[in-house]
mmCIF file of C-alpha atoms in Angstrom:
data_model
loop_
_atom_site.group_PDB
_atom_site.id
_atom_site.type_symbol
_atom_site.label_atom_id
_atom_site.label_comp_id
_atom_site.label_asym_id
_atom_site.label_seq_id
_atom_site.Cartn_x
_atom_site.Cartn_y
_atom_site.Cartn_z
ATOM 1 C CA ARG T 283 29.380 301.480 373.565
ATOM 2 C CA LYS T 284 31.814 304.372 374.062
ATOM 3 C CA GLU T 285 31.133 306.482 377.088
ATOM 4 C CA VAL T 286 30.233 310.141 377.029
ATOM 5 C CA GLU T 287 29.615 311.845 380.354
ATOM 6 C CA GLN T 288 27.951 315.107 381.213
ATOM 7 C CA ASP T 289 26.886 316.793 384.436
ATOM 8 C CA PRO T 290 23.082 316.548 384.236
ATOM 9 C CA GLY T 291 22.579 319.762 386.224
ATOM 10 C CA PRO T 292 20.325 321.599 386.378
ATOM 11 C CA PHE T 293 22.447 324.682 386.066
ATOM 12 C CA ASN T 294 20.432 327.648 387.304
ATOM 13 C CA VAL T 295 21.962 330.818 385.901
ATOM 14 C CA PRO T 296 20.746 334.426 386.005
ATOM 15 C CA GLU T 297 20.014 336.095 382.726
ATOM 16 C CA GLY T 298 23.062 337.848 381.312
ATOM 17 C CA ALA T 299 25.559 335.619 383.068
ATOM 18 C CA THR T 300 28.177 333.429 381.445
ATOM 19 C CA VAL T 301 27.867 329.687 381.872
ATOM 20 C CA ALA T 302 30.118 326.842 380.817
ATOM 21 C CA PHE T 303 29.854 323.091 380.993
ATOM 22 C CA ASN T 304 32.024 320.216 379.929
ATOM 23 C CA CYS T 305 31.603 316.785 378.492
ATOM 24 C CA THR T 306 34.173 314.022 378.852
ATOM 25 C CA TYR T 307 34.620 311.101 376.496
ATOM 26 C CA SER T 308 36.464 307.863 376.999
ATOM 27 C CA ASN T 309 37.589 306.907 373.492
ATOM 28 C CA SER T 310 40.816 308.676 372.603
ATOM 29 C CA ALA T 311 40.247 307.828 368.934
ATOM 30 C CA SER T 312 37.028 309.860 368.755
ATOM 31 C CA GLN T 313 36.859 311.827 365.541
ATOM 32 C CA SER T 314 34.017 314.311 365.589
ATOM 33 C CA PHE T 315 32.292 316.252 368.299
ATOM 34 C CA PHE T 316 29.035 318.145 368.429
ATOM 35 C CA TRP T 317 26.767 320.037 370.752
ATOM 36 C CA TYR T 318 23.058 319.533 370.174
ATOM 37 C CA ARG T 319 20.319 321.475 371.894
ATOM 38 C CA GLN T 320 17.079 319.828 372.965
ATOM 39 C CA ASP T 321 14.129 321.829 374.242
ATOM 40 C CA CYS T 322 11.609 320.168 376.537
ATOM 41 C CA ARG T 323 9.560 317.587 374.619
ATOM 42 C CA LYS T 324 11.229 318.595 371.354
ATOM 43 C CA GLU T 325 13.757 316.946 369.093
ATOM 44 C CA PRO T 326 17.515 317.555 369.315
ATOM 45 C CA LYS T 327 18.903 320.183 366.951
ATOM 46 C CA LEU T 328 22.528 320.786 366.072
ATOM 47 C CA LEU T 329 23.901 323.790 367.940
ATOM 48 C CA MET T 330 27.451 323.591 366.697
ATOM 49 C CA SER T 331 30.188 321.249 365.673
ATOM 50 C CA VAL T 332 33.375 321.351 367.737
ATOM 51 C CA TYR T 333 36.616 321.799 365.850
ATOM 52 C CA SER T 334 40.116 321.083 367.086
ATOM 53 C CA SER T 335 41.013 324.761 366.998
ATOM 54 C CA GLY T 336 37.869 325.744 368.851
ATOM 55 C CA ASN T 337 35.039 327.668 367.297
ATOM 56 C CA GLU T 338 32.694 330.477 368.095
ATOM 57 C CA ASP T 339 29.195 331.248 366.914
ATOM 58 C CA GLY T 340 27.852 334.460 368.347
ATOM 59 C CA ARG T 341 27.501 334.028 372.096
ATOM 60 C CA PHE T 342 28.493 330.360 371.955
ATOM 61 C CA THR T 343 32.042 329.036 372.070
ATOM 62 C CA ALA T 344 32.981 325.382 371.793
ATOM 63 C CA GLN T 345 36.389 323.945 372.551
ATOM 64 C CA LEU T 346 38.026 320.560 372.310
ATOM 65 C CA ASN T 347 40.771 319.328 374.598
ATOM 66 C CA ARG T 348 42.063 316.069 373.152
ATOM 67 C CA ALA T 349 44.750 315.592 375.795
ATOM 68 C CA SER T 350 42.200 315.580 378.591
ATOM 69 C CA GLN T 351 39.440 314.152 376.406
ATOM 70 C CA TYR T 352 36.741 316.704 376.960
ATOM 71 C CA ILE T 353 34.784 319.280 375.037
ATOM 72 C CA SER T 354 33.275 322.406 376.472
ATOM 73 C CA LEU T 355 30.483 324.814 375.678
ATOM 74 C CA LEU T 356 30.501 328.389 376.901
ATOM 75 C CA ILE T 357 27.487 330.660 376.622
ATOM 76 C CA ARG T 358 27.989 334.391 377.139
ATOM 77 C CA ASP T 359 25.309 336.933 377.967
ATOM 78 C CA SER T 360 22.789 334.160 378.518
ATOM 79 C CA LYS T 361 19.193 334.682 377.405
ATOM 80 C CA LEU T 362 15.997 333.187 378.755
ATOM 81 C CA SER T 363 15.671 331.382 375.423
ATOM 82 C CA ASP T 364 18.927 329.525 376.100
ATOM 83 C CA SER T 365 17.085 327.378 378.639
ATOM 84 C CA ALA T 366 17.283 323.844 377.272
ATOM 85 C CA THR T 367 19.148 320.577 377.581
ATOM 86 C CA TYR T 368 22.518 320.532 375.851
ATOM 87 C CA LEU T 369 23.582 317.159 374.501
ATOM 88 C CA CYS T 370 27.210 316.323 373.930
ATOM 89 C CA VAL T 371 27.670 314.027 370.941
ATOM 90 C CA VAL T 372 30.842 312.148 370.077
ATOM 91 C CA TYR T 373 31.546 310.170 366.930
ATOM 92 C CA SER T 374 34.182 307.477 367.212
ATOM 93 C CA GLY T 375 33.909 306.074 363.714
ATOM 94 C CA GLY T 376 33.281 302.434 362.937
ATOM 95 C CA GLY T 377 29.728 302.879 361.755
ATOM 96 C CA ALA T 378 26.482 304.369 362.917
ATOM 97 C CA ASP T 379 26.756 302.920 366.391
ATOM 98 C CA GLY T 380 29.941 304.927 366.820
ATOM 99 C CA LEU T 381 27.847 308.025 367.477
ATOM 100 C CA THR T 382 27.175 308.422 371.187
ATOM 101 C CA PHE T 383 24.945 310.964 372.845
ATOM 102 C CA GLY T 384 25.506 312.137 376.383
ATOM 103 C CA LYS T 385 22.574 312.316 378.747
ATOM 104 C CA GLY T 386 22.566 316.087 378.477
ATOM 105 C CA THR T 387 23.082 319.065 380.746
ATOM 106 C CA HIS T 388 19.922 320.877 381.762
ATOM 107 C CA LEU T 389 20.318 324.660 381.739
ATOM 108 C CA ILE T 390 17.778 327.042 383.251
ATOM 109 C CA ILE T 391 18.215 330.764 382.696
ATOM 110 C CA GLN T 392 16.405 332.741 385.348
ATOM 111 C CA PRO T 393 15.075 336.288 384.889
ATOM 112 C CA GLY K 262 9.016 318.411 353.040
ATOM 113 C CA ALA K 263 10.922 320.995 354.990
ATOM 114 C CA GLY K 264 12.066 318.638 357.702
ATOM 115 C CA VAL K 265 11.839 315.146 359.099
ATOM 116 C CA SER K 266 8.324 314.124 360.033
ATOM 117 C CA GLN K 267 7.170 311.254 362.182
ATOM 118 C CA SER K 268 3.804 309.701 362.828
ATOM 119 C CA PRO K 269 2.002 309.159 365.006
ATOM 120 C CA ARG K 270 3.277 311.771 367.439
ATOM 121 C CA TYR K 271 1.786 309.860 370.351
ATOM 122 C CA LYS K 272 0.913 306.200 370.647
ATOM 123 C CA VAL K 273 -0.614 304.363 373.560
ATOM 124 C CA ALA K 274 -0.509 300.596 373.303
ATOM 125 C CA LYS K 275 -1.623 297.807 375.560
ATOM 126 C CA ARG K 276 1.108 295.380 376.527
ATOM 127 C CA GLY K 277 1.367 292.721 373.866
ATOM 128 C CA GLN K 278 0.145 294.874 371.001
ATOM 129 C CA ASP K 279 2.183 295.473 367.867
ATOM 130 C CA VAL K 280 2.967 299.058 366.865
ATOM 131 C CA ALA K 281 4.365 300.673 363.734
ATOM 132 C CA LEU K 282 6.108 304.021 363.777
ATOM 133 C CA ARG K 283 6.680 305.953 360.585
ATOM 134 C CA CYS K 284 9.463 308.314 359.593
ATOM 135 C CA ASP K 285 9.585 310.584 356.543
ATOM 136 C CA PRO K 286 13.156 311.865 356.203
ATOM 137 C CA ILE K 287 14.260 314.974 354.378
ATOM 138 C CA SER K 288 13.964 314.333 350.661
ATOM 139 C CA GLY K 289 17.199 313.078 349.167
ATOM 140 C CA HIS K 290 18.869 312.265 352.468
ATOM 141 C CA VAL K 291 20.944 309.136 352.191
ATOM 142 C CA SER K 292 21.178 308.171 355.841
ATOM 143 C CA LEU K 293 18.370 307.424 358.243
ATOM 144 C CA PHE K 294 18.729 306.623 361.922
ATOM 145 C CA TRP K 295 16.348 305.450 364.615
ATOM 146 C CA TYR K 296 16.977 306.279 368.272
ATOM 147 C CA GLN K 297 15.202 305.491 371.512
ATOM 148 C CA GLN K 298 15.154 308.191 374.165
ATOM 149 C CA ALA K 299 14.012 307.435 377.680
ATOM 150 C CA LEU K 300 13.075 310.223 380.067
ATOM 151 C CA GLY K 301 16.147 312.083 381.288
ATOM 152 C CA GLN K 302 18.474 310.208 378.965
ATOM 153 C CA GLY K 303 20.170 310.986 375.708
ATOM 154 C CA PRO K 304 19.085 309.272 372.505
ATOM 155 C CA GLU K 305 20.271 305.666 372.233
ATOM 156 C CA PHE K 306 21.102 304.312 368.776
ATOM 157 C CA LEU K 307 18.805 301.608 367.440
ATOM 158 C CA THR K 308 19.478 301.142 363.727
ATOM 159 C CA TYR K 309 20.890 302.815 360.610
ATOM 160 C CA PHE K 310 19.969 302.769 356.926
ATOM 161 C CA GLN K 311 21.999 303.952 353.987
ATOM 162 C CA ASN K 312 19.369 304.338 351.289
ATOM 163 C CA GLU K 313 17.373 301.099 351.452
ATOM 164 C CA ALA K 314 20.122 299.036 353.042
ATOM 165 C CA GLN K 315 20.037 298.449 356.766
ATOM 166 C CA LEU K 316 23.730 298.606 357.524
ATOM 167 C CA ASP K 317 23.597 298.501 361.292
ATOM 168 C CA LYS K 318 20.939 297.154 363.613
ATOM 169 C CA SER K 319 23.175 296.516 366.579
ATOM 170 C CA GLY K 320 21.179 298.825 368.824
ATOM 171 C CA LEU K 321 17.844 297.056 368.475
ATOM 172 C CA PRO K 322 17.142 295.752 371.995
ATOM 173 C CA SER K 323 15.437 292.530 371.005
ATOM 174 C CA ASP K 324 14.089 290.586 368.067
ATOM 175 C CA ARG K 325 10.726 292.205 368.735
ATOM 176 C CA PHE K 326 12.096 295.321 367.064
ATOM 177 C CA PHE K 327 12.211 295.476 363.297
ATOM 178 C CA ALA K 328 12.894 298.356 360.912
ATOM 179 C CA GLU K 329 12.674 298.759 357.181
ATOM 180 C CA ARG K 330 13.209 301.371 354.498
ATOM 181 C CA PRO K 331 12.204 299.496 351.344
ATOM 182 C CA GLU K 332 12.492 302.311 348.812
ATOM 183 C CA GLY K 333 15.224 304.297 350.466
ATOM 184 C CA SER K 334 12.979 307.070 351.721
ATOM 185 C CA VAL K 335 10.203 306.421 354.260
ATOM 186 C CA SER K 336 11.113 304.114 357.105
ATOM 187 C CA THR K 337 8.999 302.136 359.544
ATOM 188 C CA LEU K 338 10.027 300.903 362.967
ATOM 189 C CA LYS K 339 7.873 298.048 364.144
ATOM 190 C CA ILE K 340 7.706 296.738 367.666
ATOM 191 C CA GLN K 341 5.974 293.437 368.211
ATOM 192 C CA ARG K 342 4.389 292.316 371.456
ATOM 193 C CA THR K 343 5.138 295.604 373.168
ATOM 194 C CA GLN K 344 6.343 295.585 376.763
ATOM 195 C CA GLN K 345 6.234 298.349 379.365
ATOM 196 C CA GLU K 346 9.970 298.861 379.067
ATOM 197 C CA ASP K 347 9.448 299.858 375.430
ATOM 198 C CA SER K 348 7.826 303.093 376.609
ATOM 199 C CA ALA K 349 10.028 305.911 375.340
ATOM 200 C CA VAL K 350 10.287 308.539 372.647
ATOM 201 C CA TYR K 351 11.404 307.087 369.327
ATOM 202 C CA LEU K 352 13.356 309.583 367.288
ATOM 203 C CA CYS K 353 14.144 309.367 363.615
ATOM 204 C CA ALA K 354 16.971 311.381 362.090
ATOM 205 C CA SER K 355 18.292 311.782 358.574
ATOM 206 C CA SER K 356 21.549 312.995 357.152
ATOM 207 C CA ALA K 357 22.559 314.080 353.680
ATOM 208 C CA THR K 358 25.723 312.006 353.713
ATOM 209 C CA SER K 359 26.496 308.398 354.482
ATOM 210 C CA GLY K 360 27.763 307.490 357.907
ATOM 211 C CA ALA K 361 27.142 309.099 361.259
ATOM 212 C CA GLY K 362 29.806 311.786 361.368
ATOM 213 C CA ASP K 363 27.766 314.696 360.013
ATOM 214 C CA GLU K 364 24.812 316.757 361.141
ATOM 215 C CA GLN K 365 21.665 314.780 361.709
ATOM 216 C CA PHE K 366 18.235 316.311 361.391
ATOM 217 C CA PHE K 367 15.743 314.905 363.841
ATOM 218 C CA GLY K 368 12.025 314.438 363.580
ATOM 219 C CA PRO K 369 9.716 315.403 366.456
ATOM 220 C CA GLY K 370 9.609 311.832 367.694
ATOM 221 C CA THR K 371 6.856 309.387 368.548
ATOM 222 C CA ARG K 372 6.082 309.118 372.248
ATOM 223 C CA LEU K 373 5.133 305.505 372.909
ATOM 224 C CA THR K 374 3.418 304.575 376.126
ATOM 225 C CA VAL K 375 2.816 300.904 376.815
ATOM 226 C CA LEU K 376 0.248 300.199 379.488
#
């Protein structure tokens, strides 16, 4: 199984602050990258795909660094509702087992 | 339905019992995946169906685990002779396309506790 690593946190961040966390992957041939969000005792939901050129969706920005084999997620103007676990997901091809989830980074936004 | 549904949401089994977990994917979705998620971990791949065909079962931890999707829609994950280490949340996900490279829509999961 291809390795995907994340800092588990928790990251405790005051409301309104900017927070960023990375995810490293070991397979240089990885093809697709995603960030999923998982609330406590809920199912994962796609937050955003990560494109080679980087992409932004409102307060969220995702970037891919193929040379260093990591993806990042930056959250600006954090809200209390951003508190969740953020799962890094990497697809390396070769079938369904080529999709690997990280263990997640736990983010807590404090009032 | 509007999303992926799973039943039961919670299951408590005595060690040695057989359990069956059901997944109703989004209507028309080609791909269906089963994952096992232990506390504090990310989902771990178990098995994958493309329509009714089980194309990958490499993640099933033992021959006590069996999955089917006979008509290409509803799927059942069966665990025979449950053990305590089987305790986890079992997530089902579906995708509109074949393969694992696109967005997956997850169900709420079945939380299995084996006593």
